Coordinates of C-alpha atoms in Angstrom, one line a residue:
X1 CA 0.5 -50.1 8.7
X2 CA -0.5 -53.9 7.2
X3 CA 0.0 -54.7 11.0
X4 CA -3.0 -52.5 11.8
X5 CA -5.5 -55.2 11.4
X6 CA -3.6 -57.7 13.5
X7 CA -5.4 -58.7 17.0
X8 CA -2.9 -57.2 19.5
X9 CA -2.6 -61.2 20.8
X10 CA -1.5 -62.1 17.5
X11 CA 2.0 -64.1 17.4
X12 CA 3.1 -62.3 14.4
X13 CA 2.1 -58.3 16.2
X14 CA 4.9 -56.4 17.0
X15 CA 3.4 -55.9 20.0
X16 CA 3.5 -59.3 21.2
X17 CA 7.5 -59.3 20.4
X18 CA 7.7 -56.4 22.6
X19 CA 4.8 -54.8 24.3
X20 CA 7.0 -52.3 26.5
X21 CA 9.3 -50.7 23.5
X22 CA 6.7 -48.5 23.4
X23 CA 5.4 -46.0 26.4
X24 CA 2.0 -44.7 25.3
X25 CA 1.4 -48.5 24.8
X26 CA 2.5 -49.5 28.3
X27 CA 0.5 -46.6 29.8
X28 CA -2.5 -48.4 27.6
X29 CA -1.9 -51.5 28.7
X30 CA -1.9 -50.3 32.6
X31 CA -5.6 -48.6 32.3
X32 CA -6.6 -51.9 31.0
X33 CA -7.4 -50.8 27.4
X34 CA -6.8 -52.7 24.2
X35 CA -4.7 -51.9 21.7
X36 CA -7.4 -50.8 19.1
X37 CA -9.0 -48.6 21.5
X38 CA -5.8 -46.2 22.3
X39 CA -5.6 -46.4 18.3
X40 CA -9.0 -45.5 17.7
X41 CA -9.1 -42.7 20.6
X42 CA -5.7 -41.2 20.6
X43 CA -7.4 -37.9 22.3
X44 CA -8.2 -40.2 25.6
X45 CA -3.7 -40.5 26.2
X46 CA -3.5 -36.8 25.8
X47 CA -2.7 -33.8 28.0
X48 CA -4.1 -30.8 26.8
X49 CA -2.8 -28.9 29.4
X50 CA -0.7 -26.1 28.8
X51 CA 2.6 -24.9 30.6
X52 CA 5.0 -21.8 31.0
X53 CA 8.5 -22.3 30.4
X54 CA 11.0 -20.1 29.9
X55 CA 12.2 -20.2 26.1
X56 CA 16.1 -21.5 27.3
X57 CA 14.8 -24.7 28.8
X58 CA 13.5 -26.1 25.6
X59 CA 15.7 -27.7 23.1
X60 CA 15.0 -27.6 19.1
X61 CA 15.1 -31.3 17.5
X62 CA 18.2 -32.5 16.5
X63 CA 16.9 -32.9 12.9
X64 CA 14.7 -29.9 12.1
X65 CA 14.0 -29.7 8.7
X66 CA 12.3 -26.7 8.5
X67 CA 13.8 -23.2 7.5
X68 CA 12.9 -19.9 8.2
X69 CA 14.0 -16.5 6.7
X70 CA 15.0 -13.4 8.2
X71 CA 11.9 -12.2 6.8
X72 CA 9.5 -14.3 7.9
X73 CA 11.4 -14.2 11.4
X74 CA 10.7 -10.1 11.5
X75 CA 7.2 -10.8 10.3
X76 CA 6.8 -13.5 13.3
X77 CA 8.8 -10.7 15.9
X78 CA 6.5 -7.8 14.9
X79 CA 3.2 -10.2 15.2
X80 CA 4.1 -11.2 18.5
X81 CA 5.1 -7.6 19.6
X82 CA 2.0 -6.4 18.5
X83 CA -0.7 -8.9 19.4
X84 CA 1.4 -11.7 22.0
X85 CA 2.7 -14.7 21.7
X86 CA -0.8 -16.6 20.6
X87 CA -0.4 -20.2 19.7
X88 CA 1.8 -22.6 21.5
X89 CA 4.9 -24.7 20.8
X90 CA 4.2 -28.4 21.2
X91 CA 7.2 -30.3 22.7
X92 CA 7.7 -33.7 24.2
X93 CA 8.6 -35.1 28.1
X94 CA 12.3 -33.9 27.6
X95 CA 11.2 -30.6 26.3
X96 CA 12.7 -31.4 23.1
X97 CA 10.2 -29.3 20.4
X98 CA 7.8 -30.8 18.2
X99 CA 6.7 -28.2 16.4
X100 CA 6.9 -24.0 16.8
X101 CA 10.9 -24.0 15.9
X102 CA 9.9 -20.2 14.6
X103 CA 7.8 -19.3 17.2
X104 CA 10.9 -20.7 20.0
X105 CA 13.9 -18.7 18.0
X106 CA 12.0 -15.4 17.7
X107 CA 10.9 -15.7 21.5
X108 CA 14.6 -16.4 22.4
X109 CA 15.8 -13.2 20.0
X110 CA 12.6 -11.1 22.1
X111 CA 14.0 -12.2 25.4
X112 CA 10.6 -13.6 26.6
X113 CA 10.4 -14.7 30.3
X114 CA 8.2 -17.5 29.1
X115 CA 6.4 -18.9 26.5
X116 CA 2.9 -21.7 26.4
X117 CA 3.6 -24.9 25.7
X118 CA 1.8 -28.1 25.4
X119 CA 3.7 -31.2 26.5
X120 CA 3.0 -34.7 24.3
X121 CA 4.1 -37.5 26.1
X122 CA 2.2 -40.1 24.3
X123 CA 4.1 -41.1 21.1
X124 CA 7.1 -43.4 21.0
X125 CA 10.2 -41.6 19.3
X126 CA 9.3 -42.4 16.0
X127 CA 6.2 -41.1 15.9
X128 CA 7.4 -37.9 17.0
X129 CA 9.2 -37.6 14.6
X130 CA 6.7 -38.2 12.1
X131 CA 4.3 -35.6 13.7
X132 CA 7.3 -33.0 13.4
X133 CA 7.5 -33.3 9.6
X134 CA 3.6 -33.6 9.1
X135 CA 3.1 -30.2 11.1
X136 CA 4.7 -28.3 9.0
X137 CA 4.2 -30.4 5.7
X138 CA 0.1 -30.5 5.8
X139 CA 0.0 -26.5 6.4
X140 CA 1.7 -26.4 2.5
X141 CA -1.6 -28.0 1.3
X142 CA -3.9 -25.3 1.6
X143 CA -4.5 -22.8 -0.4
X144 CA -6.7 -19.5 -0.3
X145 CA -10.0 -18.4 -1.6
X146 CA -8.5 -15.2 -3.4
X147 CA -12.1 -13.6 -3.5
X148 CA -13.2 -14.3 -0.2
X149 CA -9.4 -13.1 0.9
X150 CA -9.6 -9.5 -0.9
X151 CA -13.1 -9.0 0.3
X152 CA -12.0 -9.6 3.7
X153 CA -8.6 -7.6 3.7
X154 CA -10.6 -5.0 2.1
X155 CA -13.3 -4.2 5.0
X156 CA -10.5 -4.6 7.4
X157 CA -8.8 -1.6 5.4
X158 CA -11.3 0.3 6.2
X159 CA -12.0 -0.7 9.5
X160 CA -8.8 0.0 11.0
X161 CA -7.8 3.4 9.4
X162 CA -6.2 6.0 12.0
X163 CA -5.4 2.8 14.2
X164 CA -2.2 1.6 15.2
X165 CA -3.5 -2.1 12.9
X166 CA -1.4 -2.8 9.6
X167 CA -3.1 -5.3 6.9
X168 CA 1.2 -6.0 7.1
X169 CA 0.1 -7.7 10.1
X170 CA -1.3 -10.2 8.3
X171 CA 1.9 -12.0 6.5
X172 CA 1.4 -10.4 3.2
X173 CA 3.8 -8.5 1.3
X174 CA 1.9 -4.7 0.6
X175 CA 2.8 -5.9 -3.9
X176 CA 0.6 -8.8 -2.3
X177 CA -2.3 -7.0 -0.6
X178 CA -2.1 -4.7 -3.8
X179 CA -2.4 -7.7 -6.0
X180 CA -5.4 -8.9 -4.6
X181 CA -7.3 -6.1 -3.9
X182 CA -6.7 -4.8 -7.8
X183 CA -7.1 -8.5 -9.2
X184 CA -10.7 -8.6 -7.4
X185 CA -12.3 -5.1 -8.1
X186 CA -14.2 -4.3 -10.8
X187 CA -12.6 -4.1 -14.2
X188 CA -10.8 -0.8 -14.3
X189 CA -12.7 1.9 -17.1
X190 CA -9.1 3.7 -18.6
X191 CA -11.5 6.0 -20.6
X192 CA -13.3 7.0 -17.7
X193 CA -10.4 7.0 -15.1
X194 CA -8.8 10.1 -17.4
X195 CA -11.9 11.9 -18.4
X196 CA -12.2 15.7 -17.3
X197 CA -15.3 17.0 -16.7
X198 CA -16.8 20.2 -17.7
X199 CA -16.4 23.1 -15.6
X200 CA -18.0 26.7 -15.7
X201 CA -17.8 29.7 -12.9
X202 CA -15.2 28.6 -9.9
X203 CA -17.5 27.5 -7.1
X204 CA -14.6 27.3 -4.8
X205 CA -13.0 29.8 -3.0
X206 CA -9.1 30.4 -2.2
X207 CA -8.4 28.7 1.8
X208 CA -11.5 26.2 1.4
X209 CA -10.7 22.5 2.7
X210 CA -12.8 20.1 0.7
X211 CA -13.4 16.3 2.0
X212 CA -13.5 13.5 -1.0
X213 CA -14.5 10.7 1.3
X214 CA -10.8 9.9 2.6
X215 CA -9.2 12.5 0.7
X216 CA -8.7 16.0 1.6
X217 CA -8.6 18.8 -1.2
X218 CA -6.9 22.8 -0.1
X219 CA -7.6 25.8 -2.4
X220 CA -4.2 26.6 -1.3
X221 CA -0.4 28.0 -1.9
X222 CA 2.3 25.4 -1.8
X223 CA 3.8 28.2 -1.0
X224 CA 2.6 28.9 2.2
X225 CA 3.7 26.8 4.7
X226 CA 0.3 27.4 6.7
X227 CA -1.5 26.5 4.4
X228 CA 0.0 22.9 4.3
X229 CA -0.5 22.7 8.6
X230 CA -4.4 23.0 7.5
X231 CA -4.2 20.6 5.0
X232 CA -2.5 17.6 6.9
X233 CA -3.7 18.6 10.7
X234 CA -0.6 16.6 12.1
X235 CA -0.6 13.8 9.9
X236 CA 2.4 12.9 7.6
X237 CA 2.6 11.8 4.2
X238 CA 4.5 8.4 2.9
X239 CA 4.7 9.9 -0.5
X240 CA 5.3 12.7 -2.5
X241 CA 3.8 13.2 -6.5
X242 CA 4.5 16.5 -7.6
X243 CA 3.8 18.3 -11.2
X244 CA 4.5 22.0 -10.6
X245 CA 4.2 24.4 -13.4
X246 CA 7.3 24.6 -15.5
X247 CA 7.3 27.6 -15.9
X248 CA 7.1 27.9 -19.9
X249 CA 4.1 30.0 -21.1
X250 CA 1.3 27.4 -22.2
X251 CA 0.5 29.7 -25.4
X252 CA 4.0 29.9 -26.5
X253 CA 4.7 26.5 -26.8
X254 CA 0.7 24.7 -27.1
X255 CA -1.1 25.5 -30.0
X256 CA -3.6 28.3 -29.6
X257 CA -6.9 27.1 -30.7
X258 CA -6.4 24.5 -28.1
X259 CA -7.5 27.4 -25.8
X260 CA -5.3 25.5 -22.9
X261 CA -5.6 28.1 -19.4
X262 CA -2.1 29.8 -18.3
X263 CA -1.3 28.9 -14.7
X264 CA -1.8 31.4 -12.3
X265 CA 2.3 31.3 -11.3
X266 CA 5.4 29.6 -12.8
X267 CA 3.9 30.3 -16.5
X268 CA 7.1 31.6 -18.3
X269 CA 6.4 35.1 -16.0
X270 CA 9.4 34.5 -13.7
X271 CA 13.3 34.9 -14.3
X272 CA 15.5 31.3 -13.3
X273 CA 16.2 32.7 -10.0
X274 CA 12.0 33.2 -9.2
X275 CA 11.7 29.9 -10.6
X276 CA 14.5 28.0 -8.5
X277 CA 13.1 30.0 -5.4
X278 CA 9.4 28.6 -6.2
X279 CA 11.0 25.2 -6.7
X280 CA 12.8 25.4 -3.3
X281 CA 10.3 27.0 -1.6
X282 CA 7.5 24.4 -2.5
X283 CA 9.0 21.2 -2.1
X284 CA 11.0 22.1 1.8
X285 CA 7.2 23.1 2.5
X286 CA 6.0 19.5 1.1
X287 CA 9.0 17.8 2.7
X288 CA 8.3 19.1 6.2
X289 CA 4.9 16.3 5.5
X290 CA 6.6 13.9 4.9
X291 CA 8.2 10.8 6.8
X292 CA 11.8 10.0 7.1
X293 CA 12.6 8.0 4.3
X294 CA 9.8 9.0 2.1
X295 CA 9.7 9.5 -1.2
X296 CA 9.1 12.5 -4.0
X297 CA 8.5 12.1 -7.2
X298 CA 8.4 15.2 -8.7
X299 CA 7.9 16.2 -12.5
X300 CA 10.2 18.4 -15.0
X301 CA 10.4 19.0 -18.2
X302 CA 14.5 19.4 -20.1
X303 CA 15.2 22.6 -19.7
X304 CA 14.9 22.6 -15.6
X305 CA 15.9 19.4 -14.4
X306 CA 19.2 21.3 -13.1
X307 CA 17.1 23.4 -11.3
X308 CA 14.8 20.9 -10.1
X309 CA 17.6 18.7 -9.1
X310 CA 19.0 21.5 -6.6
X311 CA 16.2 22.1 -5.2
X312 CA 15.1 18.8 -4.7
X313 CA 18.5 18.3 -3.2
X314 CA 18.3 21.1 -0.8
X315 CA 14.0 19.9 0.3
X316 CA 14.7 16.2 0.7
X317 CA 18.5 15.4 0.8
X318 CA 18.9 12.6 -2.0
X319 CA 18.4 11.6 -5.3
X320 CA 17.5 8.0 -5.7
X321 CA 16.9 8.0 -9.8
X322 CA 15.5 9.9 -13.0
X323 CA 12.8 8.1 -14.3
X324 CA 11.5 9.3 -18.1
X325 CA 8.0 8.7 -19.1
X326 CA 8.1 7.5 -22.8
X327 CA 4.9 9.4 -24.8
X328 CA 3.6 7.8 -27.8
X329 CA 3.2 11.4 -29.9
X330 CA 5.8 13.7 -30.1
X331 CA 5.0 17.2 -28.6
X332 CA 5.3 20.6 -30.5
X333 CA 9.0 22.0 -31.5
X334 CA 10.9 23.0 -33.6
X335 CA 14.7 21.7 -32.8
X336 CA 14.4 18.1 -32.2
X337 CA 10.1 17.8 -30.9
X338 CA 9.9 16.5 -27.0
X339 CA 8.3 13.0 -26.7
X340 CA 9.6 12.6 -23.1
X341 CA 8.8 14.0 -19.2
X342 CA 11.3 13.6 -16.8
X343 CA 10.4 11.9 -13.2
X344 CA 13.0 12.7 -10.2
X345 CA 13.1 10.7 -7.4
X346 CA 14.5 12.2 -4.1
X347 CA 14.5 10.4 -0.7
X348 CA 13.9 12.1 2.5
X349 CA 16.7 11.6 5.7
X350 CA 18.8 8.4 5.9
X351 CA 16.0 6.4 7.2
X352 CA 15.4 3.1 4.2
X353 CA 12.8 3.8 1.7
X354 CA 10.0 1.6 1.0
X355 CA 10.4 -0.6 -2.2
X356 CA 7.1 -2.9 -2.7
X357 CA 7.9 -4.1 -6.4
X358 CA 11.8 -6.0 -5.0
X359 CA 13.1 -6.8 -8.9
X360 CA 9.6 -8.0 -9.8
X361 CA 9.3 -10.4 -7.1
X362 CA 5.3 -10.0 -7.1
X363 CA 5.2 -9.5 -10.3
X364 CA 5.7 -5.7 -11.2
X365 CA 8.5 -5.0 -12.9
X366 CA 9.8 -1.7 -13.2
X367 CA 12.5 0.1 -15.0
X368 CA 13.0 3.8 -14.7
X369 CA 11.8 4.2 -18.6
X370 CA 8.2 4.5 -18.3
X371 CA 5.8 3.9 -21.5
X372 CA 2.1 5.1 -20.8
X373 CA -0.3 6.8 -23.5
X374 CA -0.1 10.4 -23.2
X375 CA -2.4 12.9 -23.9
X376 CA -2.8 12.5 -27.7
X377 CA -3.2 8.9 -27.3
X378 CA -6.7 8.7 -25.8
X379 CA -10.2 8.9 -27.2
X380 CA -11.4 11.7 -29.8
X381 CA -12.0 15.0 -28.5
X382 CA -9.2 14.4 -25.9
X383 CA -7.5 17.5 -26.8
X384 CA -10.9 19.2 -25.8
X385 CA -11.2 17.7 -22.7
X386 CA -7.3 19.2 -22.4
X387 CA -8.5 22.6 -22.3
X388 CA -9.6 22.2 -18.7
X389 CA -5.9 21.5 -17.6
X390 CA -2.6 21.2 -20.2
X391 CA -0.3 18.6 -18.7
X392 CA -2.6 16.2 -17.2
X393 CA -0.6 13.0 -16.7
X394 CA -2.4 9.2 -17.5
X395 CA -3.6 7.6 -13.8
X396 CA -2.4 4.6 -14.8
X397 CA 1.5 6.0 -14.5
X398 CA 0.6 7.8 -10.9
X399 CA -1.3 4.8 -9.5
X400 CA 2.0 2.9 -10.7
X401 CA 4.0 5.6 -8.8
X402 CA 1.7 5.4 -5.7
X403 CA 2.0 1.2 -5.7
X404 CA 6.2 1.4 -5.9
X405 CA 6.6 3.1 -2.6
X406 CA 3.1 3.6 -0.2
X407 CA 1.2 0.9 2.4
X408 CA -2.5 0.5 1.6
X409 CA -4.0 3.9 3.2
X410 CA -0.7 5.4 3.4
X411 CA -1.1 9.9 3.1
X412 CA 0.4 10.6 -0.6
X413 CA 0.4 13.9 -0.9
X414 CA 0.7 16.0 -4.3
X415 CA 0.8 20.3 -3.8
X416 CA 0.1 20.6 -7.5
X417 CA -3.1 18.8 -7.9
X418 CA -4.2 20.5 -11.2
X419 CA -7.1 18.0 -12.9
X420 CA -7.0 16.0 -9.8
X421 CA -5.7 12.8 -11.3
X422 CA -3.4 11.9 -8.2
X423 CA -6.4 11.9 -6.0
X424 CA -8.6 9.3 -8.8
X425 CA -4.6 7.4 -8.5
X426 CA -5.0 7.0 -5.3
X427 CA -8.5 6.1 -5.1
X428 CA -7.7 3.4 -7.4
X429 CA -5.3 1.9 -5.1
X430 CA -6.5 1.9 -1.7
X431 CA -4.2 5.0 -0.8
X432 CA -5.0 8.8 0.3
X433 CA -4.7 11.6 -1.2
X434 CA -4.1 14.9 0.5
X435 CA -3.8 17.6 -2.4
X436 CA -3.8 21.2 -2.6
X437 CA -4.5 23.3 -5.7
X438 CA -4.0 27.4 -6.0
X439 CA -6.3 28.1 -8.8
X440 CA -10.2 27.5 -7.5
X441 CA -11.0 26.5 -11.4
X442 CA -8.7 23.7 -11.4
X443 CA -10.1 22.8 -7.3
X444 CA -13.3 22.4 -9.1
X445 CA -12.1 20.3 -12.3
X446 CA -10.7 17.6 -9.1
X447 CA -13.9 17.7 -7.1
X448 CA -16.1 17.1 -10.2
X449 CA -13.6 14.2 -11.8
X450 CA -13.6 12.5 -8.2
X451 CA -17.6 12.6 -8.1
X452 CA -17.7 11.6 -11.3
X453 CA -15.5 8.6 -10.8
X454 CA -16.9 7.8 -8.1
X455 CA -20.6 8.8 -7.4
X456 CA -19.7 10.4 -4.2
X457 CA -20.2 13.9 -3.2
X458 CA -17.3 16.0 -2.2
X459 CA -18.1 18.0 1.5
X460 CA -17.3 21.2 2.5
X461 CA -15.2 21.0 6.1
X462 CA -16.5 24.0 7.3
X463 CA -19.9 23.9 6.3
X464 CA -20.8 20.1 5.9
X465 CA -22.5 21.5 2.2
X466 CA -22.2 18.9 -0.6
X467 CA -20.1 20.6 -3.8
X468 CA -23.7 20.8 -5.5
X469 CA -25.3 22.0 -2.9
X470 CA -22.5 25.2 -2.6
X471 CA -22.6 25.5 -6.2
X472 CA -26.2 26.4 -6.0
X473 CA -26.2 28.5 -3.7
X474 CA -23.3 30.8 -4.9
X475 CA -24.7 30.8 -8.2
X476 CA -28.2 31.8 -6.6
X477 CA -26.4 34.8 -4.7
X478 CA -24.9 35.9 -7.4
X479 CA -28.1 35.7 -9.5
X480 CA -26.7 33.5 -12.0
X481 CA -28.2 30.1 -12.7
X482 CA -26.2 27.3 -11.5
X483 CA -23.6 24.7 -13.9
X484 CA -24.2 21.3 -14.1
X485 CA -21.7 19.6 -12.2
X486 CA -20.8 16.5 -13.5
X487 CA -19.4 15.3 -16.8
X488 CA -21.7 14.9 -19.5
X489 CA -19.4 11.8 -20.7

């Protein structure tokens, strides 16, 4: 470069040693130009035309220094499947490539016919080589406006729902996309995420379908098998989270002032074949909605994993793990007190299963020993708030669950919604949540915790009626005045 400054007449000039060493000089010299003026107009010696070769005729550079993963080589195939090959490889008179070494191998692995590419013909062979490295060395330099990013991944999450789109598109890992959009929303409220509003009568009614923005709520049987074709209306879940009843009697083994409801089956009324019936019968229904290689997570305590574990078996095909949630308090007992809940894990078909969190590669790391604050752990008057449903499970362990194996807007679907804290989960995360709940009491205790958490009403499908605006008029018909609907908390 200290020759830069040199009059191209100069003794001492390269150039004046040997003007025709180098060709975009000679092609300079033959227009007449000077020296400076090709350096200080490089645009004016190039052809920006593009051509269509077939990927075979062009040749990689003998010293290519970049490396590419099978990863980013499927990520590359599916963008150009989906969208074309857009962008296009740069090589040089002997269709020896400059730069798009990716781009070329993945259109040679698709088969292309032909690919774009602009031809450079006016840098001597060093150069080339220079502009080789420094097209793929500058793009390390930039980074990312992490706010601006998540805002902008965000609306395009909404945006393309129901389309065949994927934010995956983009490059980023889903632990990634998850990442940003939880690093940039507002700071989570724990107390508030877990807090169950107060309920009164049942304002809905067994078969309603209720609409939570994205998610979709049944008074339904998981039972029925009809009742789940209503519920998903041909769409399919990525993920199972079930907590079914576990069939112990709530006022056997909960203290009684708690007042804690029974549930309305699996409540310590059937015999161990019933219950391994209801088990079966449940989860093949919930496995029917779900995708080959999905996953169920589904909730036990010790004395029925053996059943659960058959039945699973039987509904989905394969265990993948036992995961056991670690509570702070020990429960009530009397030969050795429970402090655990036990999590199976069952796969469905021999398709792979999704695994966003890859040995903590994006920085979640998880074990199959989970530690979360149960129900004892939370604010005073928690056990109060408990009364409304008895084996409510913290959201931060079923958004965890939801963020292992789901795509932002993925279906998760849960048959045993209970207090409804699978469909605040998956509001949290960007997911949906198609849930079903057989008691109308416990329907209401979701709708109200969703409006609560998020200041949206909850719509009848059939009707188009907000939740309020049903619960008003039932209460009216029956000449009773109507509940306050939302937590006073």
């Amino acid at each position: 470069m200290r020759n830069q400054k040199q009059s191209s007449t100069d003794p001492k000039s390269p150039r004046s040693i040997d003007p025709h060493r180098d060709k975009a000089w000679r092609r300079v010299k033959r227009s007449g130009e000077t020296h400076e003026t090709a350096r200080l107009e490089p645009h004016s010696a190039i052809d920006q035309s593009i051509e269509y070769l077939p990927p075979k005729a062009l040749q990689p550079a003998a010293r290519n220094a970049r490396t590419h993963s099978r990863k980013q080589r499927r990520k590359l195939a599916r963008l150009i499947k989906k969208y074309g090959f857009i962008g296009a490889i740069i090589a040089d008179e002997s269709n020896v490539i400059l730069s798009g070494h990716l781009r070329h191998a993945v259109a040679l692995e698709l088969e292309l016919e032909r690919v774009p590419v602009i031809r450079i013909s006016h840098l001597s062979d060093e150069a080339k080589r220079i502009y080789a490295i420094a097209a793929n060395r500058l793009a390390l330099d930039a980074g990312w406006d992490r706010e601006t990013l998540a805002l902008e991944l965000g609306e395009l999450a909404i945006l393309i729902e129901d389309t065949e789109i994927d934010l995956e598109d983009t490059g980023f890992e889903i632990a990634e996309l998850d990442n940003l959009r939880l690093d940039h929303s507002p700071p989570p409220d724990r107390a508030a995420e877990d807090v169950l509003p107060k309920v009164g009568e049942a304002v809905s009614k067994h078969g309603e379908l209720w609409l939570l923005n994205k998610h979709r709520l049944l008074v339904g049987d998981a039972r029925q098998s009809p009742d789940f074709d209503k519920l998903f209306c041909g769409t399919a879940a990525t993920l199972i989270f079930a907590d079914p009843p576990y069939n112990v009697s709530i006022g056997k083994h909960a203290r009684r002032q708690s007042g804690h409801r029974e549930f309305l089956v699996a409540s310590g009324e059937m015999r161990d074949d019933e219950f391994a019936n209801f088990l079966k019968t449940t989860l093949c229904n919930a496995a029917r909605e779900l995708k080959e290689g999905g996953v169920a997570y589904v909730c036990i305590d010790w004395r029925h994993m053996s059943v659960l574990e058959a039945a699973g078996l039987t509904a989905f095909g394969e265990m993948k793990n036992v995961c056991v949630w670690v509570k702070p308090n020990a429960g009530m007992g009397t030969f050795y007190r429970s402090q655990h809940e036990l999590v199976l894990i069952f796969k469905k078909g021999s398709a792979p299963h999704l695994n966003t969190f890859e040995l903590g590669q994006h920085g979640r790391s998880r074990t199959n020993v989970w530690h979360y604050a149960g129900v004892t752990s939370f604010k005073r008057g928690r056990r109060e708030e408990l009364m409304m449903h008895p084996t409510v499970k913290p959201t931060a362990l079923i958004a965890d669950v939801i963020l292992d194996c789901s795509k932002p807007g993925d279906v998760v679907l849960d048959p045993f919604v209970g207090s409804g804290t699978t469909i605040v989960a998956a509001e949290k995360v960007g997911r949906r949540a198609y849930v079903m709940e057989l008691d109308p009491t416990y329907a209401d205790v979701s709708i109200r915790r969703w409006q609560a958490y998020t200041g949206r009403d909850a719509v009848l499908e059939s009707t188009g009626e907000t939740f309020e605006e049903l619960a008003e008029r039932r209460s009216l018909s029956s000449g009773c005045q109507p509940k306050k609907g939302r937590s006073d908390d």
